Amino acid sequence: MAILDILRYPEKSLLKPSKEVEKIDDKIKALINDMGETMFDAPGVGLAAPQVGVNKKIIVYDPHAPDPEHEGEKKEFTALINPKIIASSGSIVSEDEACLSVSEYSADVKRFKNVTVTALDIDGKKLEFDAEDILAVIMQHEIDHLDGVLFIDRISTLKRAIYKKKIKKKLKEK
Ligand code: NI
């Protein structure tokens, strides 16, 4: 197990689409365990493989994140391989959505309230489940990462331009 470096915008791997996992071998399983550890260390409620520089369709998330009653319990994460949203409905504003790969910024993002997700679990078993509210937002946010899409791509053009300018300035100052 190892804690991996989390890449930040505008790192290239964050901006390109990821490939499907064809075989869940030991290397993939080790990556998933490292991603889980890295997510809890950050700390965050979700992490996608491109955020650690691997353009493969893998996400991990904290299934207890929507439920504060689980706070303080042993941390457990769920991994989804090749996840896909096959149905979506309703509308919700995720307030102050943030991302471990987007420094010092958060914004309200319009998301679907309900999504249906298909994926493989770490043993290669097919899953299909419904998620709503916070869990639905986590699914949309993390699966977006696999398409090279960040939450700043889902805010207004003006807000995005201001954020990009700020980051460019910061990078120059380094
Ligand atoms: Ni993110």
PDB file of C-alpha atoms and ligand atoms in Angstrom:
ATOM      1  CA  MET A   1       0.000   0.000   0.000  1.00  0.00           C
ATOM      2  CA  ALA A   2       1.190   3.457  -0.802  1.00  0.00           C
ATOM      3  CA  ILE A   3      -0.070   6.999  -0.844  1.00  0.00           C
ATOM      4  CA  LEU A   4       0.043   8.317  -4.387  1.00  0.00           C
ATOM      5  CA  ASP A   5       0.594  11.865  -5.621  1.00  0.00           C
ATOM      6  CA  ILE A   6      -2.651  13.573  -6.568  1.00  0.00           C
ATOM      7  CA  LEU A   7      -2.232  15.557  -9.772  1.00  0.00           C
ATOM      8  CA  ARG A   8      -3.767  18.991 -10.111  1.00  0.00           C
ATOM      9  CA  TYR A   9      -5.290  20.952 -12.952  1.00  0.00           C
ATOM     10  CA  PRO A  10      -3.954  21.618 -15.623  1.00  0.00           C
ATOM     11  CA  GLU A  11      -2.055  18.281 -15.549  1.00  0.00           C
ATOM     12  CA  LYS A  12      -2.627  16.449 -18.862  1.00  0.00           C
ATOM     13  CA  SER A  13      -3.918  13.115 -17.523  1.00  0.00           C
ATOM     14  CA  LEU A  14      -6.864  14.968 -15.960  1.00  0.00           C
ATOM     15  CA  LEU A  15      -7.969  16.351 -19.283  1.00  0.00           C
ATOM     16  CA  LYS A  16      -8.059  13.260 -21.470  1.00  0.00           C
ATOM     17  CA  PRO A  17     -10.475  10.305 -21.628  1.00  0.00           C
ATOM     18  CA  SER A  18      -9.487   7.080 -19.865  1.00  0.00           C
ATOM     19  CA  LYS A  19      -9.466   3.567 -21.303  1.00  0.00           C
ATOM     20  CA  GLU A  20     -11.552   0.635 -20.113  1.00  0.00           C
ATOM     21  CA  VAL A  21      -9.882  -1.931 -17.866  1.00  0.00           C
ATOM     22  CA  GLU A  22      -9.729  -5.208 -19.760  1.00  0.00           C
ATOM     23  CA  LYS A  23      -8.351  -7.472 -17.073  1.00  0.00           C
ATOM     24  CA  ILE A  24      -8.500  -6.993 -13.320  1.00  0.00           C
ATOM     25  CA  ASP A  25      -5.042  -8.332 -12.483  1.00  0.00           C
ATOM     26  CA  ASP A  26      -2.880  -7.901  -9.373  1.00  0.00           C
ATOM     27  CA  LYS A  27      -1.494  -4.629 -10.700  1.00  0.00           C
ATOM     28  CA  ILE A  28      -4.990  -3.154 -11.013  1.00  0.00           C
ATOM     29  CA  LYS A  29      -5.935  -4.439  -7.552  1.00  0.00           C
ATOM     30  CA  ALA A  30      -2.801  -2.875  -6.037  1.00  0.00           C
ATOM     31  CA  LEU A  31      -3.612   0.403  -7.773  1.00  0.00           C
ATOM     32  CA  ILE A  32      -7.147   0.312  -6.366  1.00  0.00           C
ATOM     33  CA  ASN A  33      -5.870  -0.245  -2.820  1.00  0.00           C
ATOM     34  CA  ASP A  34      -3.399   2.625  -3.197  1.00  0.00           C
ATOM     35  CA  MET A  35      -6.180   4.851  -4.551  1.00  0.00           C
ATOM     36  CA  GLY A  36      -8.354   4.051  -1.521  1.00  0.00           C
ATOM     37  CA  GLU A  37      -5.535   4.856   0.867  1.00  0.00           C
ATOM     38  CA  THR A  38      -4.707   8.049  -1.024  1.00  0.00           C
ATOM     39  CA  MET A  39      -8.347   9.177  -0.950  1.00  0.00           C
ATOM     40  CA  PHE A  40      -8.661   8.765   2.835  1.00  0.00           C
ATOM     41  CA  ASP A  41      -5.291  10.416   3.391  1.00  0.00           C
ATOM     42  CA  ALA A  42      -6.253  13.490   1.310  1.00  0.00           C
ATOM     43  CA  PRO A  43      -9.005  13.336   2.675  1.00  0.00           C
ATOM     44  CA  GLY A  44     -11.702  13.061   0.033  1.00  0.00           C
ATOM     45  CA  VAL A  45     -14.941  11.199  -0.661  1.00  0.00           C
ATOM     46  CA  GLY A  46     -13.964  10.026  -4.142  1.00  0.00           C
ATOM     47  CA  LEU A  47     -10.936   9.610  -6.367  1.00  0.00           C
ATOM     48  CA  ALA A  48     -10.536   8.654 -10.025  1.00  0.00           C
ATOM     49  CA  ALA A  49      -7.477   6.970 -11.555  1.00  0.00           C
ATOM     50  CA  PRO A  50      -6.571   9.905 -13.865  1.00  0.00           C
ATOM     51  CA  GLN A  51      -6.062  11.968 -10.688  1.00  0.00           C
ATOM     52  CA  VAL A  52      -3.078   9.768  -9.867  1.00  0.00           C
ATOM     53  CA  GLY A  53      -1.850   9.815 -13.456  1.00  0.00           C
ATOM     54  CA  VAL A  54      -3.411   6.539 -14.638  1.00  0.00           C
ATOM     55  CA  ASN A  55      -5.852   6.919 -17.542  1.00  0.00           C
ATOM     56  CA  LYS A  56      -7.894   3.822 -16.776  1.00  0.00           C
ATOM     57  CA  LYS A  57     -11.593   3.670 -15.907  1.00  0.00           C
ATOM     58  CA  ILE A  58     -11.371   3.142 -12.167  1.00  0.00           C
ATOM     59  CA  ILE A  59     -12.915   5.135  -9.344  1.00  0.00           C
ATOM     60  CA  VAL A  60     -12.960   4.694  -5.596  1.00  0.00           C
ATOM     61  CA  TYR A  61     -15.342   6.398  -3.219  1.00  0.00           C
ATOM     62  CA  ASP A  62     -16.466   6.406   0.366  1.00  0.00           C
ATOM     63  CA  PRO A  63     -19.945   4.861   0.347  1.00  0.00           C
ATOM     64  CA  HIS A  64     -20.607   6.338   3.803  1.00  0.00           C
ATOM     65  CA  ALA A  65     -19.857   9.888   2.687  1.00  0.00           C
ATOM     66  CA  PRO A  66     -23.542  10.848   2.385  1.00  0.00           C
ATOM     67  CA  ASP A  67     -24.227   9.672   5.928  1.00  0.00           C
ATOM     68  CA  PRO A  68     -22.565  11.647   8.768  1.00  0.00           C
ATOM     69  CA  GLU A  69     -23.693   8.963  11.234  1.00  0.00           C
ATOM     70  CA  HIS A  70     -20.828   6.818  10.006  1.00  0.00           C
ATOM     71  CA  GLU A  71     -18.238   9.415  10.968  1.00  0.00           C
ATOM     72  CA  GLY A  72     -15.461   8.007  13.104  1.00  0.00           C
ATOM     73  CA  GLU A  73     -16.085   4.418  12.015  1.00  0.00           C
ATOM     74  CA  LYS A  74     -13.475   2.297  10.316  1.00  0.00           C
ATOM     75  CA  LYS A  75     -12.914   3.711   6.861  1.00  0.00           C
ATOM     76  CA  GLU A  76     -14.010   1.558   3.981  1.00  0.00           C
ATOM     77  CA  PHE A  77     -14.003   2.403   0.312  1.00  0.00           C
ATOM     78  CA  THR A  78     -15.748   0.950  -2.702  1.00  0.00           C
ATOM     79  CA  ALA A  79     -14.059   0.566  -6.087  1.00  0.00           C
ATOM     80  CA  LEU A  80     -15.856   0.642  -9.412  1.00  0.00           C
ATOM     81  CA  ILE A  81     -14.226  -0.506 -12.622  1.00  0.00           C
ATOM     82  CA  ASN A  82     -15.488   0.720 -16.006  1.00  0.00           C
ATOM     83  CA  PRO A  83     -18.394   2.593 -14.367  1.00  0.00           C
ATOM     84  CA  LYS A  84     -21.048   4.068 -16.598  1.00  0.00           C
ATOM     85  CA  ILE A  85     -24.169   6.137 -15.973  1.00  0.00           C
ATOM     86  CA  ILE A  86     -26.968   4.446 -17.887  1.00  0.00           C
ATOM     87  CA  ALA A  87     -29.893   6.556 -16.675  1.00  0.00           C
ATOM     88  CA  SER A  88     -30.320   9.908 -14.961  1.00  0.00           C
ATOM     89  CA  SER A  89     -33.190  12.070 -13.795  1.00  0.00           C
ATOM     90  CA  GLY A  90     -34.106  15.018 -11.643  1.00  0.00           C
ATOM     91  CA  SER A  91     -31.962  17.983 -10.823  1.00  0.00           C
ATOM     92  CA  ILE A  92     -29.993  19.118  -7.788  1.00  0.00           C
ATOM     93  CA  VAL A  93     -27.418  21.810  -7.087  1.00  0.00           C
ATOM     94  CA  SER A  94     -24.340  20.415  -5.416  1.00  0.00           C
ATOM     95  CA  GLU A  95     -23.224  23.276  -3.220  1.00  0.00           C
ATOM     96  CA  ASP A  96     -19.553  24.156  -3.060  1.00  0.00           C
ATOM     97  CA  GLU A  97     -18.491  21.133  -5.070  1.00  0.00           C
ATOM     98  CA  ALA A  98     -14.735  20.691  -4.906  1.00  0.00           C
ATOM     99  CA  CYS A  99     -12.085  18.347  -6.239  1.00  0.00           C
ATOM    100  CA  LEU A 100      -8.720  17.170  -4.917  1.00  0.00           C
ATOM    101  CA  SER A 101      -7.305  18.057  -8.361  1.00  0.00           C
ATOM    102  CA  VAL A 102      -8.674  21.605  -8.433  1.00  0.00           C
ATOM    103  CA  SER A 103      -6.799  23.754  -5.931  1.00  0.00           C
ATOM    104  CA  GLU A 104      -8.430  26.395  -3.777  1.00  0.00           C
ATOM    105  CA  TYR A 105     -11.748  26.494  -5.556  1.00  0.00           C
ATOM    106  CA  SER A 106     -15.293  25.285  -5.152  1.00  0.00           C
ATOM    107  CA  ALA A 107     -18.526  26.126  -6.934  1.00  0.00           C
ATOM    108  CA  ASP A 108     -22.185  25.237  -7.086  1.00  0.00           C
ATOM    109  CA  VAL A 109     -22.706  22.703  -9.865  1.00  0.00           C
ATOM    110  CA  LYS A 110     -25.981  21.567 -11.399  1.00  0.00           C
ATOM    111  CA  ARG A 111     -26.191  17.778 -11.271  1.00  0.00           C
ATOM    112  CA  PHE A 112     -28.756  15.034 -11.758  1.00  0.00           C
ATOM    113  CA  LYS A 113     -30.519  14.037  -8.548  1.00  0.00           C
ATOM    114  CA  ASN A 114     -30.731  10.341  -9.484  1.00  0.00           C
ATOM    115  CA  VAL A 115     -28.428   8.193 -11.550  1.00  0.00           C
ATOM    116  CA  THR A 116     -28.249   4.502 -12.371  1.00  0.00           C
ATOM    117  CA  VAL A 117     -24.703   3.169 -12.563  1.00  0.00           C
ATOM    118  CA  THR A 118     -23.307  -0.031 -14.038  1.00  0.00           C
ATOM    119  CA  ALA A 119     -19.760  -1.175 -13.277  1.00  0.00           C
ATOM    120  CA  LEU A 120     -17.597  -4.121 -12.320  1.00  0.00           C
ATOM    121  CA  ASP A 121     -16.481  -4.614  -8.748  1.00  0.00           C
ATOM    122  CA  ILE A 122     -12.898  -5.503  -7.795  1.00  0.00           C
ATOM    123  CA  ASP A 123     -13.687  -9.202  -8.394  1.00  0.00           C
ATOM    124  CA  GLY A 124     -15.040  -8.515 -11.873  1.00  0.00           C
ATOM    125  CA  LYS A 125     -18.670  -9.005 -10.856  1.00  0.00           C
ATOM    126  CA  LYS A 126     -21.223  -6.911 -12.746  1.00  0.00           C
ATOM    127  CA  LEU A 127     -23.049  -4.332 -10.646  1.00  0.00           C
ATOM    128  CA  GLU A 128     -26.020  -2.104 -11.305  1.00  0.00           C
ATOM    129  CA  PHE A 129     -27.332   0.322  -8.674  1.00  0.00           C
ATOM    130  CA  ASP A 130     -29.219   3.555  -8.175  1.00  0.00           C
ATOM    131  CA  ALA A 131     -27.669   6.524  -6.416  1.00  0.00           C
ATOM    132  CA  GLU A 132     -29.342   9.710  -5.296  1.00  0.00           C
ATOM    133  CA  ASP A 133     -28.400  13.099  -3.872  1.00  0.00           C
ATOM    134  CA  ILE A 134     -24.798  13.241  -2.555  1.00  0.00           C
ATOM    135  CA  LEU A 135     -23.963   9.750  -3.752  1.00  0.00           C
ATOM    136  CA  ALA A 136     -25.343  10.616  -7.213  1.00  0.00           C
ATOM    137  CA  VAL A 137     -23.162  13.733  -7.251  1.00  0.00           C
ATOM    138  CA  ILE A 138     -20.086  11.681  -6.292  1.00  0.00           C
ATOM    139  CA  MET A 139     -20.850   9.242  -9.141  1.00  0.00           C
ATOM    140  CA  GLN A 140     -21.252  12.058 -11.691  1.00  0.00           C
ATOM    141  CA  HIS A 141     -18.132  13.886 -10.489  1.00  0.00           C
ATOM    142  CA  GLU A 142     -15.903  10.788 -10.486  1.00  0.00           C
ATOM    143  CA  ILE A 143     -17.215   9.322 -13.759  1.00  0.00           C
ATOM    144  CA  ASP A 144     -16.693  12.762 -15.365  1.00  0.00           C
ATOM    145  CA  HIS A 145     -12.990  12.401 -14.452  1.00  0.00           C
ATOM    146  CA  LEU A 146     -12.866   9.279 -16.645  1.00  0.00           C
ATOM    147  CA  ASP A 147     -14.006  11.401 -19.583  1.00  0.00           C
ATOM    148  CA  GLY A 148     -11.412  14.085 -18.862  1.00  0.00           C
ATOM    149  CA  VAL A 149     -14.102  16.397 -17.472  1.00  0.00           C
ATOM    150  CA  LEU A 150     -13.684  18.418 -14.264  1.00  0.00           C
ATOM    151  CA  PHE A 151     -16.398  20.203 -12.279  1.00  0.00           C
ATOM    152  CA  ILE A 152     -14.972  23.510 -13.544  1.00  0.00           C
ATOM    153  CA  ASP A 153     -16.110  22.372 -17.001  1.00  0.00           C
ATOM    154  CA  ARG A 154     -19.677  22.392 -15.684  1.00  0.00           C
ATOM    155  CA  ILE A 155     -19.798  25.957 -14.362  1.00  0.00           C
ATOM    156  CA  SER A 156     -20.356  29.159 -16.335  1.00  0.00           C
ATOM    157  CA  THR A 157     -17.809  30.147 -18.985  1.00  0.00           C
ATOM    158  CA  LEU A 158     -17.083  33.354 -17.077  1.00  0.00           C
ATOM    159  CA  LYS A 159     -16.430  31.624 -13.740  1.00  0.00           C
ATOM    160  CA  ARG A 160     -14.228  29.056 -15.476  1.00  0.00           C
ATOM    161  CA  ALA A 161     -12.222  31.773 -17.249  1.00  0.00           C
ATOM    162  CA  ILE A 162     -11.611  33.561 -13.939  1.00  0.00           C
ATOM    163  CA  TYR A 163     -10.441  30.344 -12.307  1.00  0.00           C
ATOM    164  CA  LYS A 164      -8.108  29.456 -15.189  1.00  0.00           C
ATOM    165  CA  LYS A 165      -6.594  32.922 -15.132  1.00  0.00           C
ATOM    166  CA  LYS A 166      -5.954  32.615 -11.382  1.00  0.00           C
ATOM    167  CA  ILE A 167      -4.208  29.250 -11.849  1.00  0.00           C
ATOM    168  CA  LYS A 168      -2.085  30.530 -14.740  1.00  0.00           C
ATOM    169  CA  LYS A 169      -0.968  33.451 -12.620  1.00  0.00           C
ATOM    170  CA  LYS A 170      -0.136  31.142  -9.720  1.00  0.00           C
ATOM    171  CA  LEU A 171       1.904  28.806 -11.914  1.00  0.00           C
ATOM    172  CA  LYS A 172       3.888  31.768 -13.244  1.00  0.00           C
ATOM    173  CA  GLU A 173       4.698  32.915  -9.723  1.00  0.00           C
ATOM    174  CA  LYS A 174       6.299  29.582  -8.877  1.00  0.00           C
TER     175      LYS A 174
HETATM  176 NI    NI B   1     -12.518  15.354  -8.560  1.00  0.00          NI
END
